[in-house]
Amino acid sequence: MIGIGVIGYGYWGPNLVRNLAETPDAKVIAVSDLSQERLAQAESRHPTICATTDCRDLFTNPAIDAIVVATPVSTHYELAMQALQSGKHVLVEKPLTSTLDQGLRLLDEARRRNLVLMVDHTFIYTGAVRKIREIVQSGALGPIYYYDSVRINLGLFQRDINVLWDLAVHDLAIMDYVLDARPHAVSATGIAHINENEDVAYLTCLMEDRTIAHIHVSWLAPVKVRRTLIGGGQQMIVYDDLEPSEKVKVYDRGVTVSESESDNVYQMLVGYRTGDMWAPKLSTTEALQNEARHFVQCVAQNQQPDTDGDAGLRVVRILEAADLSLKQKGLPIELNWERMPV
Amino acid sequence: MIGIGVIGYGYWGPNLVRNLAETPDAKVIAVSDLSQERLAQAESRHPTICATTDCRDLFTNPAIDAIVVATPVSTHYELAMQALQSGKHVLVEKPLTSTLDQGLRLLDEARRRNLVLMVDHTFIYTGAVRKIREIVQSGALGPIYYYDSVRINLGLFQRDINVLWDLAVHDLAIMDYVLDARPHAVSATGIAHINENEDVAYLTCLMEDRTIAHIHVSWLAPVKVRRTLIGGGQQMIVYDDLEPSEKVKVYDRGVTVSESESDNVYQMLVGYRTGDMWAPKLSTTEALQNEARHFVQCVAQNQQPDTDGDAGLRVVRILEAADLSLKQKGLPIELNWERMPV
Amino acid sequence: MIGIGVIGYGYWGPNLVRNLAETPDAKVIAVSDLSQERLAQAESRHPTICATTDCRDLFTNPAIDAIVVATPVSTHYELAMQALQSGKHVLVEKPLTSTLDQGLRLLDEARRRNLVLMVDHTFIYTGAVRKIREIVQSGALGPIYYYDSVRINLGLFQRDINVLWDLAVHDLAIMDYVLDARPHAVSATGIAHINENEDVAYLTCLMEDRTIAHIHVSWLAPVKVRRTLIGGGQQMIVYDDLEPSEKVKVYDRGVTVSESESDNVYQMLVGYRTGDMWAPKLSTTEALQNEARHFVQCVAQNQQPDTDGDAGLRVVRILEAADLSLKQKGLPIELNWERMPV
Amino acid sequence: MIGIGVIGYGYWGPNLVRNLAETPDAKVIAVSDLSQERLAQAESRHPTICATTDCRDLFTNPAIDAIVVATPVSTHYELAMQALQSGKHVLVEKPLTSTLDQGLRLLDEARRRNLVLMVDHTFIYTGAVRKIREIVQSGALGPIYYYDSVRINLGLFQRDINVLWDLAVHDLAIMDYVLDARPHAVSATGIAHINENEDVAYLTCLMEDRTIAHIHVSWLAPVKVRRTLIGGGQQMIVYDDLEPSEKVKVYDRGVTVSESESDNVYQMLVGYRTGDMWAPKLSTTEALQNEARHFVQCVAQNQQPDTDGDAGLRVVRILEAADLSLKQKGLPIELNWERMPV
């Protein structure tokens, strides 16, 4: 039985607690939050849980094996580090930290103490993304041409981060998992309209092998869109997360270049190789449930999580470079993964 | 009665000829093309038209008042210049020219000879874009936050230009007409997968007053998308050109920032001011018909076209800067409109 | 403070209890159900509620002013009657009863005892249906030509009723509320494929003034559809309950008959008068919350509910006639509302 | 080379002429119409065609082997009969005739003279319907539960027929081709709002083996819908003719009845067996082109067309019964196919 403590019962915390509470071989022992009101909520929903305003009570509680950090990003490093130093395994809400340096320290600490450090890249635990990885890794798409994602709506503004750190983090995590992509350069543009944080932003990642990735995120769109295109030489995927049932569609479409005789001075025709489209059946288990079980299992058996500290760090690294570019109107920032500590 | 000659009867030429042939006070006198096959087509469809492989026959034909250039972009400058120097009014297919310098020379020539120089920015003549300009210019949207457009499908590859010059030109023309926007900096990224021309590209334009514009174009998408979002402080527009009837939707949605007491450490809540949505009735006259009539009228009355050489030049200027950025992974390119000759 | 008892904690009961529990001036005192398991659920979610397997405990409990019946249809009459006879106000899940005769007796009992009898026609309490009634009653649509509804999906089979009594009841309730419609004849067809109850059915209602209503319901559709068209001489409404935001669209479309000269032997052209489309903002309060508050208020102030016993009875009356027609392959069944007791 | 004469150059005639003109081994020799204006149109488009206001010129023209009748339904019988009696093969626009009796006489005449009699059931020649028949005939759907079709929009009113004869004819033809269905009873309801012909109508067909078919047609809908559901025990098809590319979707969905323990008093749960969905690639050749070639081939080789007189007659037979039911508010009309002459 793994004892769990959760720090932060705001927007996301309640979902984590609910799912962890229903996870076999795990028990949510304590929840901490600065707001008495939210703590009262937690208690009414989970009478057996001990609620406190002082997270240190969790660090010192011997019944607690693992700590979940569900607080604003700016506090992730401090809280996760204290948890590790208290000998607790840690699951941190996305993004892992506010800076690459902070992330490196967390990884180092976790390694030295042989503790599990996992980041809450929720989408990795959805049936849709699992299926997409399966298809991409099978090679069915052929060479990957592009990854293009739009993640916009009239959304919750974050106080301490911009829209890239809030929304693009999802796509960077998915790309990392699906494509094993390591961009060698990023270029980002965006504007802040409402407060000091960019609320509309665009991020391009350039990979080897002529693969380009682009992410459009916004808190200011009149309509909600959650659509990702992954284009390959043989097949192409459309992943629409708002579709009730067919979230993933695989198009047997490719391009075959041909010279059109009659038009030869004018253009080269792309032969549309359009075959069937199919939408594979997807597992419908709630992502957070899968993630909770995975975390508990990794702690119990001391395994490496699918979304480990390294994965969280790779995403933070790209976000940090993206911010640099953002401040300079899209100036390309190079990334050298060989020279990266991890 | 305006006599018209058309150079180029390939992909777009037939549409221009058909519409010009049905325009009052105008007569298509001759068509030239390098392909006998296409000329035969033109003759069978328009028995009264004289067809020739030598476009000079059009320049020297005194019955011809105006020349329409519907050839590959690389030939626009040469042909349009000869037409002007032959004293003919000119309508050039988009984009106006391959370079800013060529465009400047055409404008100069047209001015000196007091001839009409018009560019075929077709979308400006659609009911949808006319209505959007009307709404935006009325100020109903409030301050403009962003212009975001996606124009992708499995498309015709151009031999002599990349996807920005083929597709983004439409959005740049619409932006120029709807927002009177003059970007002070552009950043573009893209990749060429099939031939040497970029087939997937992303272009960001930064305007004054915190307005950002972004255009995503691709010849390699499995699905066709033609959607533009224009976000303002008061209202937001969604323009979906593939919608059979309601192409333009106006959302009475704005953002009202407020502090949520219970969540104050966590986030600032954006109050969704969501009112009605309405889709205004749009004129359904074919854009090319409006454009043909407009061109003929401008020639007959020596007026300045809505899409005159300046408009064409402004778009080419942005495209040229975009190409510069494209070759340098998104390096921002500054544009100084004061120092611009036009 | 109104004391409430709820009979039945199966599929719908939990939603009713949750909403009643959050209703001001009301208190859910007891819940009864035949299943210990479900009662345990109720207790864990609502610790203060007294749970019992014997509904008679509710009838005899003096602290209970009103009883909610959320059990299979076949038991509605028996339980509601006992509740009334125990002097309790009653809210019955839809449909009110299994037969017209049962319904008449309930109404009679409620009247004699001056107790509130309300039926759970949930959709009447949605922002969408409220808005539709407002528009229709304003006369904006002009003369009503038709009401056409499709309510299908791969759905929960009911054991004791067919798909008309399960799903068409919603549309009949909406029609009754929006159009004040009293069909003078009904014709229904359908088939039972899985068990003895029809799982696919079609119901036509013929009203005065050339208004026709048609309802298509199915438990066997591969896709979920919840769409209603209301056509008038001036405007037409499309109500799509699955739309996340714009559920109600009003089309300024009418028909203007005209003789086309050139086609006069062939056809009469319908002039499409197509003006704007607009989607009014809708209240997003949960329907069940509105309904719970309305019920409590009607009990407290002894008012007539919007969905009173009469409304429930009118719907049952049509359903009873529909079943008759269903068994005879669509044989039209006449309804005489004058001769109807209510 | 088959010589063809076309009677009627109104709404549909021009499409037939255009496609026949492009059909190998066929030549459109003459077109007749009552309107000089339309004849002028025909001549301008097809200079080689001889145009006449007197259709008898076609009957007597020895160069004409086959006659296409594209006139109002009320004239089909008279013209087709004269054509047959003149020894010409005949293609009649849908529906074949206005009455069953007329149809029987035409079939009889064609048989006696060994001439081809074909009806213009256009949809049978689309890639979508061909593919659907292929799937259904393969048995992949399992037992057929239902055929449900909606064919509505703000449409062309016909002067001499109601909406069933104008639109439902398409679905009856598709059903006949795809399901080989022979309804033993039909029930129809509808209303005429604009003129004396029903403009909104609903038709139920009851087949053997618990298969039910339903067709909803309307000339008075604010939105255009062309969707057909075909439900089977194993799989289900959604055919949306307005989809640009994926018109046919096959859902691997079935129903597996199971008793839910905890809910056993309440309901029987339908186990959603939801597997993959796939959209097969469809031939995109224009239906009318396929049809034209098929007709010419049948004439040349004296074959039986896929949509022969019998097919046309079966559809007329159902429509005649539907009209009977329509006038009696849905009274079921029995059909005895054994006793049917054909």
mmCIF file with all atom_site columns, C-alpha atoms in Angstrom, chain C residues 8-11 33-34 37-38 70-72 145-146 148 152-159 184-185 187 189-195 200 202 204 206 210 212 214 216 220-223 225 227 229 236 238 251 253-255 257 259 262-270 272 328-332 334, chain D residues 8-11 33-34 37-38 70-72 145-146 148 152-159 184-185 187 189-195 200 202 204 206 210 212 214 216 220-223 225 227 229 236 238 251 253-255 257 259 262-270 272 328-332 334:
data_model
loop_
_atom_site.group_PDB
_atom_site.id
_atom_site.type_symbol
_atom_site.label_atom_id
_atom_site.label_alt_id
_atom_site.label_comp_id
_atom_site.label_asym_id
_atom_site.label_entity_id
_atom_site.label_seq_id
_atom_site.pdbx_PDB_ins_code
_atom_site.Cartn_x
_atom_site.Cartn_y
_atom_site.Cartn_z
_atom_site.occupancy
_atom_site.B_iso_or_equiv
_atom_site.pdbx_formal_charge
_atom_site.auth_seq_id
_atom_site.auth_comp_id
_atom_site.auth_asym_id
_atom_site.auth_atom_id
_atom_site.pdbx_PDB_model_num
ATOM 1   C CA . GLY C 1 8   ? -35.416 5.046  -6.602  1.00 0.00 ? 8   GLY C CA 1
ATOM 2   C CA . TYR C 1 9   ? -31.653 5.597  -6.718  1.00 0.00 ? 9   TYR C CA 1
ATOM 3   C CA . GLY C 1 10  ? -30.882 3.901  -10.052 1.00 0.00 ? 10  GLY C CA 1
ATOM 4   C CA . TYR C 1 11  ? -29.936 5.721  -13.251 1.00 0.00 ? 11  TYR C CA 1
ATOM 5   C CA . ASP C 1 33  ? -34.255 1.782  -3.122  1.00 0.00 ? 33  ASP C CA 1
ATOM 6   C CA . LEU C 1 34  ? -34.504 -2.000 -3.385  1.00 0.00 ? 34  LEU C CA 1
ATOM 7   C CA . GLU C 1 37  ? -25.607 -1.424 -2.944  1.00 0.00 ? 37  GLU C CA 1
ATOM 8   C CA . ARG C 1 38  ? -27.191 1.695  -4.363  1.00 0.00 ? 38  ARG C CA 1
ATOM 9   C CA . ALA C 1 70  ? -37.601 7.917  -9.878  1.00 0.00 ? 70  ALA C CA 1
ATOM 10  C CA . THR C 1 71  ? -38.456 4.276  -10.512 1.00 0.00 ? 71  THR C CA 1
ATOM 11  C CA . PRO C 1 72  ? -39.360 2.214  -13.599 1.00 0.00 ? 72  PRO C CA 1
ATOM 12  C CA . TYR C 1 145 ? -45.233 24.356 -40.840 1.00 0.00 ? 145 TYR C CA 1
ATOM 13  C CA . TYR C 1 146 ? -43.541 21.451 -39.056 1.00 0.00 ? 146 TYR C CA 1
ATOM 14  C CA . ASP C 1 148 ? -39.203 17.479 -36.893 1.00 0.00 ? 148 ASP C CA 1
ATOM 15  C CA . ILE C 1 152 ? -31.100 8.522  -31.756 1.00 0.00 ? 152 ILE C CA 1
ATOM 16  C CA . ASN C 1 153 ? -27.975 6.776  -30.532 1.00 0.00 ? 153 ASN C CA 1
ATOM 17  C CA . LEU C 1 154 ? -26.688 3.395  -29.383 1.00 0.00 ? 154 LEU C CA 1
ATOM 18  C CA . GLY C 1 155 ? -28.676 3.644  -26.210 1.00 0.00 ? 155 GLY C CA 1
ATOM 19  C CA . LEU C 1 156 ? -29.828 2.176  -22.973 1.00 0.00 ? 156 LEU C CA 1
ATOM 20  C CA . PHE C 1 157 ? -32.582 -0.301 -23.593 1.00 0.00 ? 157 PHE C CA 1
ATOM 21  C CA . GLN C 1 158 ? -35.485 -0.012 -21.169 1.00 0.00 ? 158 GLN C CA 1
ATOM 22  C CA . ARG C 1 159 ? -36.973 -3.219 -19.926 1.00 0.00 ? 159 ARG C CA 1
ATOM 23  C CA . HIS C 1 184 ? -55.887 15.408 -33.768 1.00 0.00 ? 184 HIS C CA 1
ATOM 24  C CA . ALA C 1 185 ? -54.322 12.260 -35.205 1.00 0.00 ? 185 ALA C CA 1
ATOM 25  C CA . SER C 1 187 ? -49.519 7.521  -36.869 1.00 0.00 ? 187 SER C CA 1
ATOM 26  C CA . THR C 1 189 ? -44.390 2.736  -37.043 1.00 0.00 ? 189 THR C CA 1
ATOM 27  C CA . GLY C 1 190 ? -41.527 0.816  -35.535 1.00 0.00 ? 190 GLY C CA 1
ATOM 28  C CA . ILE C 1 191 ? -39.845 -2.525 -35.036 1.00 0.00 ? 191 ILE C CA 1
ATOM 29  C CA . ALA C 1 192 ? -38.391 -4.496 -32.138 1.00 0.00 ? 192 ALA C CA 1
ATOM 30  C CA . HIS C 1 193 ? -35.097 -6.161 -33.018 1.00 0.00 ? 193 HIS C CA 1
ATOM 31  C CA . ILE C 1 194 ? -33.366 -6.946 -29.727 1.00 0.00 ? 194 ILE C CA 1
ATOM 32  C CA . ASN C 1 195 ? -36.186 -7.708 -27.313 1.00 0.00 ? 195 ASN C CA 1
ATOM 33  C CA . VAL C 1 200 ? -36.605 1.979  -33.647 1.00 0.00 ? 200 VAL C CA 1
ATOM 34  C CA . TYR C 1 202 ? -41.290 6.887  -36.048 1.00 0.00 ? 202 TYR C CA 1
ATOM 35  C CA . THR C 1 204 ? -46.197 11.513 -36.880 1.00 0.00 ? 204 THR C CA 1
ATOM 36  C CA . LEU C 1 206 ? -51.057 15.883 -37.310 1.00 0.00 ? 206 LEU C CA 1
ATOM 37  C CA . ARG C 1 210 ? -51.454 22.203 -41.527 1.00 0.00 ? 210 ARG C CA 1
ATOM 38  C CA . ILE C 1 212 ? -47.115 18.336 -38.966 1.00 0.00 ? 212 ILE C CA 1
ATOM 39  C CA . HIS C 1 214 ? -42.546 13.946 -36.709 1.00 0.00 ? 214 HIS C CA 1
ATOM 40  C CA . HIS C 1 216 ? -37.634 9.656  -35.044 1.00 0.00 ? 216 HIS C CA 1
ATOM 41  C CA . LEU C 1 220 ? -29.827 1.306  -32.490 1.00 0.00 ? 220 LEU C CA 1
ATOM 42  C CA . ALA C 1 221 ? -28.034 4.161  -34.267 1.00 0.00 ? 221 ALA C CA 1
ATOM 43  C CA . PRO C 1 222 ? -24.248 4.103  -34.792 1.00 0.00 ? 222 PRO C CA 1
ATOM 44  C CA . VAL C 1 223 ? -24.070 7.864  -34.272 1.00 0.00 ? 223 VAL C CA 1
ATOM 45  C CA . VAL C 1 225 ? -28.144 12.697 -33.075 1.00 0.00 ? 225 VAL C CA 1
ATOM 46  C CA . ARG C 1 227 ? -31.613 17.542 -33.690 1.00 0.00 ? 227 ARG C CA 1
ATOM 47  C CA . LEU C 1 229 ? -36.112 21.451 -36.880 1.00 0.00 ? 229 LEU C CA 1
ATOM 48  C CA . MET C 1 236 ? -36.857 28.325 -39.176 1.00 0.00 ? 236 MET C CA 1
ATOM 49  C CA . VAL C 1 238 ? -32.465 24.268 -35.896 1.00 0.00 ? 238 VAL C CA 1
ATOM 50  C CA . TYR C 1 251 ? -32.531 30.971 -39.889 1.00 0.00 ? 251 TYR C CA 1
ATOM 51  C CA . ARG C 1 253 ? -35.379 31.756 -44.334 1.00 0.00 ? 253 ARG C CA 1
ATOM 52  C CA . GLY C 1 254 ? -38.734 31.630 -45.977 1.00 0.00 ? 254 GLY C CA 1
ATOM 53  C CA . VAL C 1 255 ? -40.285 30.517 -49.189 1.00 0.00 ? 255 VAL C CA 1
ATOM 54  C CA . VAL C 1 257 ? -43.349 31.131 -54.659 1.00 0.00 ? 257 VAL C CA 1
ATOM 55  C CA . GLU C 1 259 ? -43.193 31.394 -61.680 1.00 0.00 ? 259 GLU C CA 1
ATOM 56  C CA . SER C 1 262 ? -38.245 30.168 -68.969 1.00 0.00 ? 262 SER C CA 1
ATOM 57  C CA . ASP C 1 263 ? -39.103 27.105 -66.923 1.00 0.00 ? 263 ASP C CA 1
ATOM 58  C CA . ASN C 1 264 ? -42.837 27.565 -66.700 1.00 0.00 ? 264 ASN C CA 1
ATOM 59  C CA . VAL C 1 265 ? -43.727 24.185 -68.119 1.00 0.00 ? 265 VAL C CA 1
ATOM 60  C CA . TYR C 1 266 ? -41.233 22.560 -65.863 1.00 0.00 ? 266 TYR C CA 1
ATOM 61  C CA . GLN C 1 267 ? -41.485 23.885 -62.394 1.00 0.00 ? 267 GLN C CA 1
ATOM 62  C CA . MET C 1 268 ? -42.443 26.594 -59.978 1.00 0.00 ? 268 MET C CA 1
ATOM 63  C CA . LEU C 1 269 ? -39.396 28.074 -58.334 1.00 0.00 ? 269 LEU C CA 1
ATOM 64  C CA . VAL C 1 270 ? -39.248 28.574 -54.616 1.00 0.00 ? 270 VAL C CA 1
ATOM 65  C CA . TYR C 1 272 ? -35.067 31.189 -51.165 1.00 0.00 ? 272 TYR C CA 1
ATOM 66  C CA . GLN C 1 328 ? -51.238 -1.655 -36.568 1.00 0.00 ? 328 GLN C CA 1
ATOM 67  C CA . LYS C 1 329 ? -48.430 -0.567 -38.908 1.00 0.00 ? 329 LYS C CA 1
ATOM 68  C CA . GLY C 1 330 ? -49.176 3.140  -38.738 1.00 0.00 ? 330 GLY C CA 1
ATOM 69  C CA . LEU C 1 331 ? -52.977 3.060  -38.670 1.00 0.00 ? 331 LEU C CA 1
ATOM 70  C CA . PRO C 1 332 ? -53.970 6.662  -37.843 1.00 0.00 ? 332 PRO C CA 1
ATOM 71  C CA . GLU C 1 334 ? -57.746 10.110 -33.844 1.00 0.00 ? 334 GLU C CA 1
ATOM 72  C CA . GLY D 1 8   ? -36.713 18.096 -72.750 1.00 0.00 ? 8   GLY D CA 1
ATOM 73  C CA . TYR D 1 9   ? -33.915 20.591 -72.148 1.00 0.00 ? 9   TYR D CA 1
ATOM 74  C CA . GLY D 1 10  ? -35.086 22.056 -68.854 1.00 0.00 ? 10  GLY D CA 1
ATOM 75  C CA . TYR D 1 11  ? -33.469 21.418 -65.469 1.00 0.00 ? 11  TYR D CA 1
ATOM 76  C CA . ASP D 1 33  ? -38.065 21.291 -76.236 1.00 0.00 ? 33  ASP D CA 1
ATOM 77  C CA . LEU D 1 34  ? -41.119 23.534 -76.187 1.00 0.00 ? 34  LEU D CA 1
ATOM 78  C CA . GLU D 1 37  ? -34.924 29.948 -75.496 1.00 0.00 ? 37  GLU D CA 1
ATOM 79  C CA . ARG D 1 38  ? -33.740 26.633 -74.145 1.00 0.00 ? 38  ARG D CA 1
ATOM 80  C CA . ALA D 1 70  ? -36.290 14.390 -69.609 1.00 0.00 ? 70  ALA D CA 1
ATOM 81  C CA . THR D 1 71  ? -39.689 16.065 -69.276 1.00 0.00 ? 71  THR D CA 1
ATOM 82  C CA . PRO D 1 72  ? -42.198 16.526 -66.431 1.00 0.00 ? 72  PRO D CA 1
ATOM 83  C CA . TYR D 1 145 ? -32.337 -3.813 -38.979 1.00 0.00 ? 145 TYR D CA 1
ATOM 84  C CA . TYR D 1 146 ? -33.246 -0.555 -40.695 1.00 0.00 ? 146 TYR D CA 1
ATOM 85  C CA . ASP D 1 148 ? -33.219 5.438  -42.540 1.00 0.00 ? 148 ASP D CA 1
ATOM 86  C CA . ILE D 1 152 ? -34.212 17.679 -47.165 1.00 0.00 ? 152 ILE D CA 1
ATOM 87  C CA . ASN D 1 153 ? -33.381 21.268 -48.109 1.00 0.00 ? 153 ASN D CA 1
ATOM 88  C CA . LEU D 1 154 ? -35.008 24.491 -49.290 1.00 0.00 ? 154 LEU D CA 1
ATOM 89  C CA . GLY D 1 155 ? -35.699 22.993 -52.646 1.00 0.00 ? 155 GLY D CA 1
ATOM 90  C CA . LEU D 1 156 ? -37.183 23.224 -56.084 1.00 0.00 ? 156 LEU D CA 1
ATOM 91  C CA . PHE D 1 157 ? -40.908 22.737 -55.927 1.00 0.00 ? 157 PHE D CA 1
ATOM 92  C CA . GLN D 1 158 ? -42.282 20.505 -58.640 1.00 0.00 ? 158 GLN D CA 1
ATOM 93  C CA . ARG D 1 159 ? -45.535 21.525 -60.218 1.00 0.00 ? 159 ARG D CA 1
ATOM 94  C CA . HIS D 1 184 ? -45.109 -5.696 -47.721 1.00 0.00 ? 184 HIS D CA 1
ATOM 95  C CA . ALA D 1 185 ? -46.682 -2.561 -46.281 1.00 0.00 ? 185 ALA D CA 1
ATOM 96  C CA . SER D 1 187 ? -47.378 4.071  -44.309 1.00 0.00 ? 187 SER D CA 1
ATOM 97  C CA . THR D 1 189 ? -47.764 11.064 -43.800 1.00 0.00 ? 189 THR D CA 1
ATOM 98  C CA . GLY D 1 190 ? -47.219 14.575 -45.051 1.00 0.00 ? 190 GLY D CA 1
ATOM 99  C CA . ILE D 1 191 ? -48.620 18.048 -45.528 1.00 0.00 ? 191 ILE D CA 1
ATOM 100 C CA . ALA D 1 192 ? -48.858 20.565 -48.345 1.00 0.00 ? 192 ALA D CA 1
ATOM 101 C CA . HIS D 1 193 ? -48.104 24.102 -47.179 1.00 0.00 ? 193 HIS D CA 1
ATOM 102 C CA . ILE D 1 194 ? -47.220 26.094 -50.290 1.00 0.00 ? 194 ILE D CA 1
ATOM 103 C CA . ASN D 1 195 ? -49.314 24.580 -53.058 1.00 0.00 ? 195 ASN D CA 1
ATOM 104 C CA . VAL D 1 200 ? -42.959 17.656 -46.297 1.00 0.00 ? 200 VAL D CA 1
ATOM 105 C CA . TYR D 1 202 ? -42.505 10.773 -44.211 1.00 0.00 ? 202 TYR D CA 1
ATOM 106 C CA . THR D 1 204 ? -42.242 3.998  -43.694 1.00 0.00 ? 204 THR D CA 1
ATOM 107 C CA . LEU D 1 206 ? -42.073 -2.555 -43.601 1.00 0.00 ? 206 LEU D CA 1
ATOM 108 C CA . ARG D 1 210 ? -38.051 -7.158 -39.133 1.00 0.00 ? 210 ARG D CA 1
ATOM 109 C CA . ILE D 1 212 ? -37.889 -1.235 -41.375 1.00 0.00 ? 212 ILE D CA 1
ATOM 110 C CA . HIS D 1 214 ? -38.029 5.204  -43.311 1.00 0.00 ? 214 HIS D CA 1
ATOM 111 C CA . HIS D 1 216 ? -37.941 11.813 -44.624 1.00 0.00 ? 216 HIS D CA 1
ATOM 112 C CA . LEU D 1 220 ? -38.979 23.299 -46.682 1.00 0.00 ? 220 LEU D CA 1
ATOM 113 C CA . ALA D 1 221 ? -35.864 22.698 -44.559 1.00 0.00 ? 221 ALA D CA 1
ATOM 114 C CA . PRO D 1 222 ? -33.531 25.571 -43.591 1.00 0.00 ? 222 PRO D CA 1
ATOM 115 C CA . VAL D 1 223 ? -30.533 23.293 -43.889 1.00 0.00 ? 223 VAL D CA 1
ATOM 116 C CA . VAL D 1 225 ? -29.315 17.134 -45.288 1.00 0.00 ? 225 VAL D CA 1
ATOM 117 C CA . ARG D 1 227 ? -27.933 11.323 -44.839 1.00 0.00 ? 227 ARG D CA 1
ATOM 118 C CA . LEU D 1 229 ? -28.224 5.196  -41.985 1.00 0.00 ? 229 LEU D CA 1
ATOM 119 C CA . MET D 1 236 ? -23.774 0.022  -39.457 1.00 0.00 ? 236 MET D CA 1
ATOM 120 C CA . VAL D 1 238 ? -23.627 6.185  -42.386 1.00 0.00 ? 238 VAL D CA 1
ATOM 121 C CA . TYR D 1 251 ? -19.080 1.545  -38.072 1.00 0.00 ? 251 TYR D CA 1
ATOM 122 C CA . ARG D 1 253 ? -20.835 -1.379 -33.966 1.00 0.00 ? 253 ARG D CA 1
ATOM 123 C CA . GLY D 1 254 ? -23.267 -3.919 -32.713 1.00 0.00 ? 254 GLY D CA 1
ATOM 124 C CA . VAL D 1 255 ? -25.470 -4.546 -29.767 1.00 0.00 ? 255 VAL D CA 1
ATOM 125 C CA . VAL D 1 257 ? -27.602 -7.538 -24.677 1.00 0.00 ? 257 VAL D CA 1
ATOM 126 C CA . GLU D 1 259 ? -28.081 -7.939 -17.681 1.00 0.00 ? 259 GLU D CA 1
ATOM 127 C CA . SER D 1 262 ? -26.665 -3.714 -9.971  1.00 0.00 ? 262 SER D CA 1
ATOM 128 C CA . ASP D 1 263 ? -29.334 -2.297 -12.246 1.00 0.00 ? 263 ASP D CA 1
ATOM 129 C CA . ASN D 1 264 ? -31.319 -5.410 -12.853 1.00 0.00 ? 264 ASN D CA 1
ATOM 130 C CA . VAL D 1 265 ? -34.665 -4.011 -11.788 1.00 0.00 ? 265 VAL D CA 1
ATOM 131 C CA . TYR D 1 266 ? -34.035 -0.952 -13.823 1.00 0.00 ? 266 TYR D CA 1
ATOM 132 C CA . GLN D 1 267 ? -32.766 -1.808 -17.248 1.00 0.00 ? 267 GLN D CA 1
ATOM 133 C CA . MET D 1 268 ? -31.036 -4.179 -19.554 1.00 0.00 ? 268 MET D CA 1
ATOM 134 C CA . LEU D 1 269 ? -27.753 -2.716 -20.748 1.00 0.00 ? 269 LEU D CA 1
ATOM 135 C CA . VAL D 1 270 ? -26.850 -2.768 -24.406 1.00 0.00 ? 270 VAL D CA 1
ATOM 136 C CA . TYR D 1 272 ? -21.807 -1.132 -27.198 1.00 0.00 ? 272 TYR D CA 1
ATOM 137 C CA . GLN D 1 328 ? -55.409 8.744  -45.296 1.00 0.00 ? 328 GLN D CA 1
ATOM 138 C CA . LYS D 1 329 ? -53.073 10.037 -42.581 1.00 0.00 ? 329 LYS D CA 1
ATOM 139 C CA . GLY D 1 330 ? -50.725 7.074  -42.646 1.00 0.00 ? 330 GLY D CA 1
ATOM 140 C CA . LEU D 1 331 ? -53.190 4.238  -43.173 1.00 0.00 ? 331 LEU D CA 1
ATOM 141 C CA . PRO D 1 332 ? -50.994 1.212  -43.909 1.00 0.00 ? 332 PRO D CA 1
ATOM 142 C CA . GLU D 1 334 ? -50.324 -3.692 -48.135 1.00 0.00 ? 334 GLU D CA 1
#
